[in-house]
CSV table of C-alpha atoms in Angstrom, one decimal:
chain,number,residue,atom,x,y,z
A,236,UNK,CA,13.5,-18.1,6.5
A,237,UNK,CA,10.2,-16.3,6.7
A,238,UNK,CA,8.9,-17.9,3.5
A,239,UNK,CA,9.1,-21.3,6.0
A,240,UNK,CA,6.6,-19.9,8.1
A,241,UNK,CA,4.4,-18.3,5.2
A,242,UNK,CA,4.6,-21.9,3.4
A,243,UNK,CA,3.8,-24.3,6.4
A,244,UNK,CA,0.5,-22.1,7.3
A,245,UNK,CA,-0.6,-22.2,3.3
A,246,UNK,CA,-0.5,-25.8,3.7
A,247,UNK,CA,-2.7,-26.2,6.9
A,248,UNK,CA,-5.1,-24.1,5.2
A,249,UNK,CA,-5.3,-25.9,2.2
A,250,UNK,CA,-5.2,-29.4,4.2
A,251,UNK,CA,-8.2,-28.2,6.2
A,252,UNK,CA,-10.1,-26.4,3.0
A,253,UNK,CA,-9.9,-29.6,0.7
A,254,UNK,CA,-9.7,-32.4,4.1
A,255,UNK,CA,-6.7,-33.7,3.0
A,256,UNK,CA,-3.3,-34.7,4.8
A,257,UNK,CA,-0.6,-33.6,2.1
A,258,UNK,CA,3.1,-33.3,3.3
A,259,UNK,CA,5.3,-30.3,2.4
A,260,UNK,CA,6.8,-32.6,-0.1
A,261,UNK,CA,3.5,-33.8,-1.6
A,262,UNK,CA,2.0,-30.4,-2.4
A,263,UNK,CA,5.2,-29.2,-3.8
A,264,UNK,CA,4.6,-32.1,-6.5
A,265,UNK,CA,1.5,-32.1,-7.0
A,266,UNK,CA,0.4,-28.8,-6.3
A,267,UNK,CA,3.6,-26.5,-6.8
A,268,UNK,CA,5.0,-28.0,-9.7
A,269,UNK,CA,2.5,-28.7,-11.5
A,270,UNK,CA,1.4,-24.6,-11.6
A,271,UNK,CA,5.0,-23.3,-11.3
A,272,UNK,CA,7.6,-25.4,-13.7
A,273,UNK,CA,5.9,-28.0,-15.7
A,274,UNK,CA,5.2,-25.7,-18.4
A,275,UNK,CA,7.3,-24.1,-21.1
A,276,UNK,CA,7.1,-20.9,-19.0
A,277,UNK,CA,7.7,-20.6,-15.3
A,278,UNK,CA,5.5,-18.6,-13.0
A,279,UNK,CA,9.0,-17.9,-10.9
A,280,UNK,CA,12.5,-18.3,-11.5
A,281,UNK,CA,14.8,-18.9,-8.5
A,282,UNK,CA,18.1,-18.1,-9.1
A,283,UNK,CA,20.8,-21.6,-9.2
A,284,UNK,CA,18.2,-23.9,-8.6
A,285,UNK,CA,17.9,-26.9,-10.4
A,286,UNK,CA,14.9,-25.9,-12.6
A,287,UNK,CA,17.2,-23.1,-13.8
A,288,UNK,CA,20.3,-24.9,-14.7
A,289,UNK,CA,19.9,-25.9,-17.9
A,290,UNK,CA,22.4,-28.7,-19.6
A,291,UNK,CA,24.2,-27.5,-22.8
A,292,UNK,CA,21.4,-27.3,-26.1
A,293,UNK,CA,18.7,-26.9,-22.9
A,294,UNK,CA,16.4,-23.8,-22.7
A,295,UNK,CA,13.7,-23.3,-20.2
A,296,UNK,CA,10.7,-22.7,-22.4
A,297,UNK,CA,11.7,-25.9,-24.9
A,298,UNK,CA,12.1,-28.4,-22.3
A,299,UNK,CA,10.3,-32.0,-22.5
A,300,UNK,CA,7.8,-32.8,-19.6
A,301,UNK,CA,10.8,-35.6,-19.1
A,302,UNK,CA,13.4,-33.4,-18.5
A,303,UNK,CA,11.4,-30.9,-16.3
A,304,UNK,CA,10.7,-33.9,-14.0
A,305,UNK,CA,14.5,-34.6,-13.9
A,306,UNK,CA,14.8,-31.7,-12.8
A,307,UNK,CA,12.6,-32.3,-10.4
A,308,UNK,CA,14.3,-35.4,-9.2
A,309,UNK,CA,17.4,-33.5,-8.9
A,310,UNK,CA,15.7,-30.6,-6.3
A,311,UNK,CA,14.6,-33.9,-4.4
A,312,UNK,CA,17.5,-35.3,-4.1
A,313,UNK,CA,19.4,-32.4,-3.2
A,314,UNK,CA,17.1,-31.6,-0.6
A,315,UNK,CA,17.7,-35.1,0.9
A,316,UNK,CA,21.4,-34.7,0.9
A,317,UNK,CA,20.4,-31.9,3.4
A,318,UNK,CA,21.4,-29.0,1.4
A,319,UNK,CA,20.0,-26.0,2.3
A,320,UNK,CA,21.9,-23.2,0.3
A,321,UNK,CA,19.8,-20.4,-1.1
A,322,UNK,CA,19.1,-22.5,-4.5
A,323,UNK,CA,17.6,-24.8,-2.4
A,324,UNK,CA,15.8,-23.6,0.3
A,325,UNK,CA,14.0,-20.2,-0.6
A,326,UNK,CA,15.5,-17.2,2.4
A,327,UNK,CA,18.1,-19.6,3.4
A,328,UNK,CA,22.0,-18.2,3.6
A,329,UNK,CA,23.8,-18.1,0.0
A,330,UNK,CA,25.9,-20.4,1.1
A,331,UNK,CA,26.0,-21.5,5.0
A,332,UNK,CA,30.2,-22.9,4.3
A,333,UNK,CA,30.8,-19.4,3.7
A,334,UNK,CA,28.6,-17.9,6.8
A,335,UNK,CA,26.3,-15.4,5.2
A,336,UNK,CA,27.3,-14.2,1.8
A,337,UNK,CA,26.3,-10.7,1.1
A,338,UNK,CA,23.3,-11.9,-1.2
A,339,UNK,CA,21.8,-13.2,1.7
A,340,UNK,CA,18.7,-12.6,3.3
A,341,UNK,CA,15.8,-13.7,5.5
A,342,UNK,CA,18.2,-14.9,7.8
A,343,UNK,CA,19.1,-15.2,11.5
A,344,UNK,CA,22.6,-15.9,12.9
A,345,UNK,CA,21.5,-17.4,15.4
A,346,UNK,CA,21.8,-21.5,14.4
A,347,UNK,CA,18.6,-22.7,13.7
A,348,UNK,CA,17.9,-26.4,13.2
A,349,UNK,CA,16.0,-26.9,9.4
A,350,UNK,CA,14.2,-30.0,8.4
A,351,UNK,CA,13.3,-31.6,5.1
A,352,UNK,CA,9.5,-30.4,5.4
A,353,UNK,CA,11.1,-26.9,6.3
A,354,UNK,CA,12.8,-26.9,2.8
A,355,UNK,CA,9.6,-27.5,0.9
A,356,UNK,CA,7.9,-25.0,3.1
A,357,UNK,CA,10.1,-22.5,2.2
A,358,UNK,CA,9.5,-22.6,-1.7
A,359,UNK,CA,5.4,-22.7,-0.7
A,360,UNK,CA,5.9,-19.8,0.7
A,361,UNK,CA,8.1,-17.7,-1.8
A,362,UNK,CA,5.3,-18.5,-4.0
A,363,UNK,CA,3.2,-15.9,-1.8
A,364,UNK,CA,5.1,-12.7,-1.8
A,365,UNK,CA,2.9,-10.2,-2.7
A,366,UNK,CA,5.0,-7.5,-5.0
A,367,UNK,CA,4.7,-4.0,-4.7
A,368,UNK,CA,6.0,-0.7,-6.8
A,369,UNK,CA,9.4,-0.2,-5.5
A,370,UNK,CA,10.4,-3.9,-6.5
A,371,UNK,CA,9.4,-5.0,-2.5
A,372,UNK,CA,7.3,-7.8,-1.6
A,373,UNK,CA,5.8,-8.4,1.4
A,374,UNK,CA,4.4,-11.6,3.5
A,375,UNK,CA,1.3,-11.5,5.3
A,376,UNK,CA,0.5,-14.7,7.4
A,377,UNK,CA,-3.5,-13.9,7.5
A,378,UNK,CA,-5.2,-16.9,6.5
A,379,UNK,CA,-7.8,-14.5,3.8
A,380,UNK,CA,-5.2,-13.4,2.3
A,381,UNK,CA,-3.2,-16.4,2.1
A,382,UNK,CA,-5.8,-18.2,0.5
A,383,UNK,CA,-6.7,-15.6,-1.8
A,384,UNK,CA,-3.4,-15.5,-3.1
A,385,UNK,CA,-3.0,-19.0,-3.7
A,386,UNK,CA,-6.5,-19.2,-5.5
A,387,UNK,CA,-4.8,-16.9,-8.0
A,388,UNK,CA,-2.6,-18.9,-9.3
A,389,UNK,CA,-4.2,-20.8,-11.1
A,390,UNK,CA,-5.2,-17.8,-13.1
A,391,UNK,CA,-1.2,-17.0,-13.6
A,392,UNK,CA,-0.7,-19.6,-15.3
A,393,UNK,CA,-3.9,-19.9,-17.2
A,394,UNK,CA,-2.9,-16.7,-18.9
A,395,UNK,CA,1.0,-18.3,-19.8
A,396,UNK,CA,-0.5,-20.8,-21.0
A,397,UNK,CA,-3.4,-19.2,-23.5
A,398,UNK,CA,-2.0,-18.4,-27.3
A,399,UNK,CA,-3.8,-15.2,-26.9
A,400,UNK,CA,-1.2,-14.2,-24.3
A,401,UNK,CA,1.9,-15.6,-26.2
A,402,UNK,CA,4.0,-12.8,-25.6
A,403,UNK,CA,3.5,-12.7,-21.8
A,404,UNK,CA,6.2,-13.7,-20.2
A,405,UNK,CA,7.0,-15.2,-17.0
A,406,UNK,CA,8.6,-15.2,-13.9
A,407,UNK,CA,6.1,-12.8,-12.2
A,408,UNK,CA,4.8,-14.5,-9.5
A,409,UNK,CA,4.8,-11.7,-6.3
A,410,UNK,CA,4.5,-9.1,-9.1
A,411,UNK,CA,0.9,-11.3,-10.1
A,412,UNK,CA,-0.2,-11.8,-6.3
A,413,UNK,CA,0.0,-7.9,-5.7
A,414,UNK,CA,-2.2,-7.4,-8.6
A,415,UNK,CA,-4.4,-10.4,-8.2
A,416,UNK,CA,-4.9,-9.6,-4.7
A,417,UNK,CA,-5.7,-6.0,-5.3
A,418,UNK,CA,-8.1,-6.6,-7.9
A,419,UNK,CA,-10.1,-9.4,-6.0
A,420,UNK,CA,-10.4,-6.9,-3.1
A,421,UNK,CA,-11.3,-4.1,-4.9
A,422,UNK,CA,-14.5,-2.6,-5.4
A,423,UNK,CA,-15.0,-3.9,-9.4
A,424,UNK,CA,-14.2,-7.9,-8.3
A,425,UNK,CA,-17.1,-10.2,-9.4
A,426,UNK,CA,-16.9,-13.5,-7.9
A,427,UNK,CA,-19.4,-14.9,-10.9
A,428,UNK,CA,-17.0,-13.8,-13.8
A,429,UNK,CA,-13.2,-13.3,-11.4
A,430,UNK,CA,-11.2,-11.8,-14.5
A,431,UNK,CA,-14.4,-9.1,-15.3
A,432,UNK,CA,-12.6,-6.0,-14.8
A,433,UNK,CA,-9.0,-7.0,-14.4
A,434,UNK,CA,-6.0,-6.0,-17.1
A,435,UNK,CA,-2.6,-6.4,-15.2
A,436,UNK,CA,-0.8,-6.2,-18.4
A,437,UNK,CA,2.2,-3.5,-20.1
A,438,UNK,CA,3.7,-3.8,-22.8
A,439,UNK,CA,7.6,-4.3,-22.7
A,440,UNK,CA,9.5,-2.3,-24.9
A,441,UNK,CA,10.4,-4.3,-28.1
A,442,UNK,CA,7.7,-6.5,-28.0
A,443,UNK,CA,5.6,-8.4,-25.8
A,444,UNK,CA,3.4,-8.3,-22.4
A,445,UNK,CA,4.6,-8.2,-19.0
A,446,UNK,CA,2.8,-7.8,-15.6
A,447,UNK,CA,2.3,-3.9,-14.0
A,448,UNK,CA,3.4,-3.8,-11.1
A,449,UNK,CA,0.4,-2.6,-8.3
A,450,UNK,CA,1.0,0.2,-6.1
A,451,UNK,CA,1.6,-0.4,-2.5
A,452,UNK,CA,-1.5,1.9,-1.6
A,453,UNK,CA,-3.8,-0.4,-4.2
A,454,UNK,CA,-2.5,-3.2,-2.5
A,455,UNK,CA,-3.2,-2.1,1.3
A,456,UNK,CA,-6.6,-0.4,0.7
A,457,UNK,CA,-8.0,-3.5,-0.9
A,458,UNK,CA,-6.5,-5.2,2.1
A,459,UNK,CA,-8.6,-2.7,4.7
A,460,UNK,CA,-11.3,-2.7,2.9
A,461,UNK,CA,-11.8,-6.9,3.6
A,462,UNK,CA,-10.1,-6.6,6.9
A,463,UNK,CA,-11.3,-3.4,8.3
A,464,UNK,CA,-11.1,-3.7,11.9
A,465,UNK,CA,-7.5,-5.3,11.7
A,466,UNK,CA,-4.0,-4.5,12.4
A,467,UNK,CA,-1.8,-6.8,11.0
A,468,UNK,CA,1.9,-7.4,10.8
A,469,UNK,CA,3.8,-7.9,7.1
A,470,UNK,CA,7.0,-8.9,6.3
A,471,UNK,CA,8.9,-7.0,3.7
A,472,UNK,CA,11.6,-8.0,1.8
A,473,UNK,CA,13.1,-8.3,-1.6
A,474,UNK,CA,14.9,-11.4,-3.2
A,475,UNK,CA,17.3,-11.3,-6.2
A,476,UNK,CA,20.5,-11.1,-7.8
A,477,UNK,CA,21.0,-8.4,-4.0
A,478,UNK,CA,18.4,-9.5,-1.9
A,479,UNK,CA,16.9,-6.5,1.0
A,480,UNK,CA,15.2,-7.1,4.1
A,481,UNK,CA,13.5,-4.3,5.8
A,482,UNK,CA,11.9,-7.2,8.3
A,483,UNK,CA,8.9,-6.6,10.4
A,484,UNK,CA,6.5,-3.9,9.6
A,485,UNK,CA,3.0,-3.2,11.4
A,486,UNK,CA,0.3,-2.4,9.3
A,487,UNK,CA,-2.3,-0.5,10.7
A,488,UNK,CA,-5.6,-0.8,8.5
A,489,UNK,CA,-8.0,0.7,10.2
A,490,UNK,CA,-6.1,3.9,9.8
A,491,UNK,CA,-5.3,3.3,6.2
A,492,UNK,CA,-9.1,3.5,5.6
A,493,UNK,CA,-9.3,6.5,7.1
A,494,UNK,CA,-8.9,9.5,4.7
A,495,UNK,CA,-11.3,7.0,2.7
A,496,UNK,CA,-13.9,6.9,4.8
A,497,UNK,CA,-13.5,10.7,5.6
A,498,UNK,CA,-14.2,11.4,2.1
A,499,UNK,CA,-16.9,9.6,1.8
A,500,UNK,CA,-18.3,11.4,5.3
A,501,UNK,CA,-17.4,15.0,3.8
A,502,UNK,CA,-18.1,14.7,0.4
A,503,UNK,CA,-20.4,11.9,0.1
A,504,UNK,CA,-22.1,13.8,-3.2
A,505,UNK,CA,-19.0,13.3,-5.5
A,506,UNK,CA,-17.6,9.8,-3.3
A,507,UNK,CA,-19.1,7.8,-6.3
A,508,UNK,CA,-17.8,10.1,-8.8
A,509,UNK,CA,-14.4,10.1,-7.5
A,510,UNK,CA,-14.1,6.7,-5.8
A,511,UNK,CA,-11.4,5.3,-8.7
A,512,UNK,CA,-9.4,8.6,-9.1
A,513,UNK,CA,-8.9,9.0,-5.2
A,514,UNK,CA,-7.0,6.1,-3.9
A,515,UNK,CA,-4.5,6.6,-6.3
A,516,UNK,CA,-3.2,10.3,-4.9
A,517,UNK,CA,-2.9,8.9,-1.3
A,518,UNK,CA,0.8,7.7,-0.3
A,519,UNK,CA,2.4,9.2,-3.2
A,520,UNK,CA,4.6,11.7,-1.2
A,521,UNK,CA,7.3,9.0,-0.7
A,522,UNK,CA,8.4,5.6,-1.5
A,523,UNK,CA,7.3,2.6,0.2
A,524,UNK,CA,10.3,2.1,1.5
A,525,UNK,CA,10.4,5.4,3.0
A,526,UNK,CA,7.2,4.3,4.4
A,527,UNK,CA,8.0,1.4,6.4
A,528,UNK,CA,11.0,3.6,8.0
A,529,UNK,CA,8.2,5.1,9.9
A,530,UNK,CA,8.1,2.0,12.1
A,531,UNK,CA,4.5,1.6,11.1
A,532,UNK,CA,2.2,1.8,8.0
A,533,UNK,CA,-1.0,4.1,9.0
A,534,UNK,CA,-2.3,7.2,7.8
A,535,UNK,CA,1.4,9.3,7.8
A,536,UNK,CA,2.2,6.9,5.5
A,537,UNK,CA,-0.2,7.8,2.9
A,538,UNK,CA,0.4,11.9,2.8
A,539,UNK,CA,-0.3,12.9,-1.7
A,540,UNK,CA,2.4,14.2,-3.4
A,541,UNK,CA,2.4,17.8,-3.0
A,542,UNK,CA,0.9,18.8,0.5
A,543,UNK,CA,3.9,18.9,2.2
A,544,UNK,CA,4.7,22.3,0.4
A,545,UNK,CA,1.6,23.9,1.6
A,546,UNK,CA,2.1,23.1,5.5
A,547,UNK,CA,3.5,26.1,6.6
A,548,UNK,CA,7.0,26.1,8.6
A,549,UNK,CA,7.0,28.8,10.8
A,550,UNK,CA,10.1,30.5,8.6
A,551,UNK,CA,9.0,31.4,5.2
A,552,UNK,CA,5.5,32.2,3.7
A,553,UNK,CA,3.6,29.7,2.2
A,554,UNK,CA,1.1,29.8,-0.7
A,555,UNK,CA,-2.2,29.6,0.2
A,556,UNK,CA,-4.0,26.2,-1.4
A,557,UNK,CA,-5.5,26.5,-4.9
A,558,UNK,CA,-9.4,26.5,-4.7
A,559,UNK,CA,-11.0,25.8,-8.1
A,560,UNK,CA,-13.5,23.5,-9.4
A,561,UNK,CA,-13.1,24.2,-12.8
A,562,UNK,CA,-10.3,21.7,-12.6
A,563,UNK,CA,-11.6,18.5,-11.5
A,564,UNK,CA,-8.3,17.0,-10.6
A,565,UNK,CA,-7.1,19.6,-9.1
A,566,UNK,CA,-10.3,20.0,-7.4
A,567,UNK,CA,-9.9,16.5,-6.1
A,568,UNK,CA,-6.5,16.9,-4.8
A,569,UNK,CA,-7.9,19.7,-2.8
A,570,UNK,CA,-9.8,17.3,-1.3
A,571,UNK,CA,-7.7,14.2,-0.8
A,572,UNK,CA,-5.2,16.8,0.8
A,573,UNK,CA,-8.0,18.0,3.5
A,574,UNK,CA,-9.2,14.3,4.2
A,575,UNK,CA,-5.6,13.3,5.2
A,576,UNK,CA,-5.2,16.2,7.1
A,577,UNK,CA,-8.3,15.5,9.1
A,578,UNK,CA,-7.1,12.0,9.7
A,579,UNK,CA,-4.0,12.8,11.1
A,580,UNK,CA,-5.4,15.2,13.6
A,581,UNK,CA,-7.9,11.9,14.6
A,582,UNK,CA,-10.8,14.6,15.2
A,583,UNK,CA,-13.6,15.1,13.1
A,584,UNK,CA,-15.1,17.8,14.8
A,585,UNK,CA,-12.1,19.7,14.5
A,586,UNK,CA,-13.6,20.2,10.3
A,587,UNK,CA,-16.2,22.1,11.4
A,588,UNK,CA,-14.2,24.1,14.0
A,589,UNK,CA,-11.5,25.1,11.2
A,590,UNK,CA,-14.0,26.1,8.7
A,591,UNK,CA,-15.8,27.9,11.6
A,592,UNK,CA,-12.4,30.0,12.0
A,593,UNK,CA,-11.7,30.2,8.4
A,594,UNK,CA,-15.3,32.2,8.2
A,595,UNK,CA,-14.3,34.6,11.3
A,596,UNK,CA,-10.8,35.3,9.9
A,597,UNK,CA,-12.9,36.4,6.4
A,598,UNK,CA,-16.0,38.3,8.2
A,599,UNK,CA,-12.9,39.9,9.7
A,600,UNK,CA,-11.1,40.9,6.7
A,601,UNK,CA,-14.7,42.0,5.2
A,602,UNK,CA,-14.9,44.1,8.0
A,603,UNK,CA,-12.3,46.6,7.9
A,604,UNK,CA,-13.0,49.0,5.1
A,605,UNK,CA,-10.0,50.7,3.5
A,606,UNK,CA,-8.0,49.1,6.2
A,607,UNK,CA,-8.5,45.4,4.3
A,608,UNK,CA,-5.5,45.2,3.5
A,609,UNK,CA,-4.3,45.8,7.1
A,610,UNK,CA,-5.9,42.7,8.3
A,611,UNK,CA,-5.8,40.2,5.1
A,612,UNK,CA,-2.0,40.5,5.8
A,613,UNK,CA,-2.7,40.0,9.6
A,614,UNK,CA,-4.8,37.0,8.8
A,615,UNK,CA,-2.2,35.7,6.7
A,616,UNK,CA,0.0,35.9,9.3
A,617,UNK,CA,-1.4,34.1,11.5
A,618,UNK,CA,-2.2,31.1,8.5
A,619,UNK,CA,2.0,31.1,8.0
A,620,UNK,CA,2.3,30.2,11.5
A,621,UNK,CA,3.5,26.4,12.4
A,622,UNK,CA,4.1,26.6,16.2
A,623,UNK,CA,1.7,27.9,19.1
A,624,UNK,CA,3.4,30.6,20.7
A,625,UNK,CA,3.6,31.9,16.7
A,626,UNK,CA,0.2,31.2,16.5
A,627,UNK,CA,-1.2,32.4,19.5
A,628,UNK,CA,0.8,35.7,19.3
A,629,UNK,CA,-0.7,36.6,15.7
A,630,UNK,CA,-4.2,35.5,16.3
A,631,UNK,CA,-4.4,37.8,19.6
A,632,UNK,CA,-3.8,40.8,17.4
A,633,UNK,CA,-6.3,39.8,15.8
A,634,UNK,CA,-9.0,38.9,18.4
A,635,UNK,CA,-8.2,42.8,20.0
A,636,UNK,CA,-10.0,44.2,16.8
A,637,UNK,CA,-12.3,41.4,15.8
A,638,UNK,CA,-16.5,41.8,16.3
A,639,UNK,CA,-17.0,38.3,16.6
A,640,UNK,CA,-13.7,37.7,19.5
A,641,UNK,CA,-16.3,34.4,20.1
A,642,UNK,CA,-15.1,32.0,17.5
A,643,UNK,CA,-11.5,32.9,17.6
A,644,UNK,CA,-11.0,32.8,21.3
A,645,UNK,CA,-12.2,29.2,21.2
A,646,UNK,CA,-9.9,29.1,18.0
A,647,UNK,CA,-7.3,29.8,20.7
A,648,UNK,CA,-8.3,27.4,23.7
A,649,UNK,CA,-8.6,25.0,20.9
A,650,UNK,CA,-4.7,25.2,19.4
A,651,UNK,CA,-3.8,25.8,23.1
A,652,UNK,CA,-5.2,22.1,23.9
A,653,UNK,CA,-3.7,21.0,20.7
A,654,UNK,CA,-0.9,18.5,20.9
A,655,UNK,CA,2.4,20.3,19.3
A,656,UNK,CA,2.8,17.7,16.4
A,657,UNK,CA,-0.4,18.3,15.3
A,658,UNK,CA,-0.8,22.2,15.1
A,659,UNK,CA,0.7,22.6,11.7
A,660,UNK,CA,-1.1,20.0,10.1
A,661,UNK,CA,-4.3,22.1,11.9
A,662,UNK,CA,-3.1,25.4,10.9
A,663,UNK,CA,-3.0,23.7,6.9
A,664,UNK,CA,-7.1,22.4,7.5
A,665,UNK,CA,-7.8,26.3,8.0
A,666,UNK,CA,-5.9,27.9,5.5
A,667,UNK,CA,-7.3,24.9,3.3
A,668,UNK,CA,-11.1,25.9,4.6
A,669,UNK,CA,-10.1,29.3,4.1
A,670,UNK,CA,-9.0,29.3,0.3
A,671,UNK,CA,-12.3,26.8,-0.4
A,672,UNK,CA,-14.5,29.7,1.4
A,673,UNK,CA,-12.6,32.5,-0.3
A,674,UNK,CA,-14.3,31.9,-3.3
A,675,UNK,CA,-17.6,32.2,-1.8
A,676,UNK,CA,-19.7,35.1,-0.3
A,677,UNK,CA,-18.4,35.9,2.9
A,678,UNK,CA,-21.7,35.7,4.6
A,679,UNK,CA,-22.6,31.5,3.7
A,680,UNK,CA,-22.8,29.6,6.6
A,681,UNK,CA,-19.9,27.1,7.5
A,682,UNK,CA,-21.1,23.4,6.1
C-alpha cells in the first residue's frame, strides 16, 4: 500500500507546481489515462484490471478510444462499489475474502481503513517505481525525484507513439523511470535538447525494441550526484505474476559518492578520461538484492566484482594485485578497487600512510643483498596477513632488521589503533600500493 503514499505526495506536488486543486480521481482521468491507456499501447499493464480484460474479438493495441473509456468507466465503477482487490487498487491484498493470497504484497495485516481517493492514489503511485537490474523497483518519496519521474512520461509515451519506434513495445513503465531518471541526472543531460544523449533501447530477440533495464549503481549515483548531502529512505519491491517485498531500505548517498569523489581526489589527471568507464565497475560484486540485505545501501554495497579475491584471509596466500598500465581496463580496475578500499576505511590520510609502508617494505627488500629473497617472502608475509596479532607478529620480524624501523613502527601503532573490521581491507590498500610501486624504482618518493 506504499504506492498510496508515493501517489498522494505526486499529486500535492503537481497541485502546487501547476496551482491547481485536482482530486485523486481527476488526475487519474485526465492526467493518468490519458498517458498510460488511451493509446494502442500501454505504458503499464496491471494484471486483472479492467484495462486488461479484453471482451472476446478485443486486443489491447486495436481498441477504439470508445471502448478504452469503457473500460474506464468500469475501473470507476468498481472502485465505487469499494473494491479494493489487487486489480483494483495497486499493493492492495490479492484478494482481501481470502486474507492475503500468496501473490500479495505491499501489505500490512494490521486492518487499515482505505478510501476512494486512496484507490486512485495507489495507481499514481505505481506509475513511479523506478526499475532496477535484478527486476526490483524501488519508491522514493523525495519530491526532485518524484517530479522528475513524472516529467518523464511524457517522453514514454512520445516514443510508443512515434512510427519511427513501431516495434517498441510497452508496458515498461518502472523499467523507463530507472532509465529516464538516470539519464536526466547524469553528467551528459541537457535540459535545452532532454533526449541528446539518451538510447534506452535493446533489441528483443525475434524482432523489435524493448527498454534496457538501468543498473541499480546508474540509478543511485545519478541520484547522489543531485542530492549529495542526503540520506534518504527507498522502498523496494517487485510486483507481478509473484510479487517481492524487501520493504524499507536506507540509502546513504553521501557515501555512495564516495569512491567517486576519491577518484577524482587521487587521480584527478585521468577522472575525465575515465569518468563513463568507472561507475559502471562499482557494486558489481553482488546483486542488488544482496545489497539491501546489508540493512543499508552505502559504500559496502558498491565493492567491483573481483576484489574480494585479493583481500587476504589470514589462511591461504593471496595473489598480489596486477599493476599494469598497458591495459587500460585493467589499469582502471586497479584503481576503482583502491578507491573503494579507501572509502571503506573513511580515512584519506591513511593513502599516503600505506603507500608510505609499501615503500619501506621495498627499500627493505632492496636492502638485503643475496638475502632478497629472505625478506621478499618475509614481506609477503606480512601482506597475507588479515588479523592484527598476524600482522603485528610478521611485521616485528621485520622492523628487528629494517634501517628505516621509523615508517614501520608507526605502520604498527597505526594497525594497532585500527578498528578489527577494517584491517584487512587496510592490509589490501598496501599490498595494492605495493604492486603499483613495484613497478617503479625503489627510490621515487611516495605521491
Amino acid at each position: 500500500m506504499i504506492a498510496v503514499n508515493i501517489g498522494r505526495k505526486l499529486l500535492e506536488l503537481y497541485n502546487q507546481e501547476n496551482e491547481e486543486h485536482l482530486s485523486p480521481k481527476d488526475f487519474f482521468e485526465k492526467v493518468y489515462f490519458e498517458l498510460f491507456y488511451n493509446h494502442s499501447k500501454y505504458m503499464q499493464w496491471v494484471t486483472n484490471s479492467p484495462f486488461v480484460q479484453m471482451k472476446k474479438g478485443q486486443k489491447p493495441d486495436a481498441l477504439t478510444e470508445v471502448e478504452r473509456q469503457e473500460k474506464l468507466l468500469n475501473l470507476h465503477e468498481k472502485i465505487g462499489a469499494g473494491l479494493k482487490d489487487a486489480s483494483i487498487a495497486i499493493g492492495f491484498p490479492a484478494s482481501e475474502e481470502k486474507e492475503f493470497a500468496t501473490t500479495s504484497g505491499q501489505v500490512s495485516a494490521l486492518a487499515m481503513f482505505s478510501t476512494v481517493d486512496d484507490v486512485y492514489c495507489s495507481w499514481i503511485g505505481s506509475g513511479l517505481g523506478i526499475g532496477v537490474a535484478g527486476g526490483l523497483s524501488i519508491f522514493f518519496k523525495h519530491p526532485k525525484i518524484l517530479m522528475t519521474v513524472f516529467k518523464g512520461w511524457q517522453y514514454y509515451r512520445e516514443y510508443l507513439n512515434d512510427a519511427t519506434y513501431t516495434g517498441l513495445r510497452g508496458n515498461q513503465i518502472n523499467t523507463w523511470n530507472g532509465q529516464w531518471l538516470s539519464h536526466v541526472f547524469s553528467r551528459d543531460y541537457r535540459a535545452y535538447d532532454p533526449l541528446q544523449n539518451f538510447n534506452p533501447f535493446g533489441s528483443i530477440a525475434g524482432g523489435g525494441l524493448e527498454l534496457t533495464t538501468a543498473s541499480w549503481t546508474s540509478v543511485l549515483f545519478g541520484i547522489s550526484r543531485t542530492l549529495p548531502n542526503t540520506d534518504l529512505t527507498g522502498y523496494v519491491y517487485s510486483l507481478g505474476q509473484t510479487n517481492k517485498t524487501l520493504g524499507f531500505v536506507p540509502f546513504r548517498l553521501p557515501q555512495i559518492q564516495r569512491p567517486i569523489q576519491l577518484y577524482k581526489k587521487l587521480f584527478n589527471d585521468q577522472y575525465h578520461q575515465d569518468a563513463k568507464r568507472i561507475e559502471p565497475l562499482y557494486g558489481t560484486a553482488f546483486s542488488f538484492q544482496r545489497a539491501c540485505q546489508m540493512g543499508a545501501i552505502g559504500v559496502q554495497a558498491l565493492e567491483p566484482k573481483g576484489l574480494r579475491g585479493l583481500i587476504p584471509t589470514g589462511k591461504d596466500a593471496v595473489s598480489l594485485p596486477n599493476f599494469s598500465k598497458a591495459d587500460q581496463e585493467k589499469f582502471i580496475s586497479f584503481r576503482t578497487y583502491q578507491t573503494w578500499l579507501l572509502a571503506m576505511l573513511n580515512n584519506d590520510e591513511l593513502w599516503d600512510t600505506a603507500g608510505e609502508a609499501a615503500q619501506a617494505f621495498l627499500q627493505y627488500e632492496a636492502g638485503a643483498g643475496k638475502a632478497r629473497k629472505d625478506r621478499s617472502n618475509k614481506v609477503k608475509s606480512v601482506l597475507d596477513t588479515a588479523r592484527k596479532p598476524q600482522f603485528m607478529r610478521e611485521l616485528a620480524e621485520i622492523v628487528e632488521e629494517a634501517d628505516n624501523k621509523d615508517v614501520l613502527v608507526e605502520l604498527g601503532k597505526t594497525v594497532n589503533r585500527m578498528p578489527a573490521d577494517n584491517v584487512s581491507y587496510f592490509i589490501t590498500l598496501i599490498r595494492f600500493r605495493y604492486a603499483e610501486f613495484s613497478s617503479k624504482p625503489v627510490q621515487e618518493p611516495v605521491k
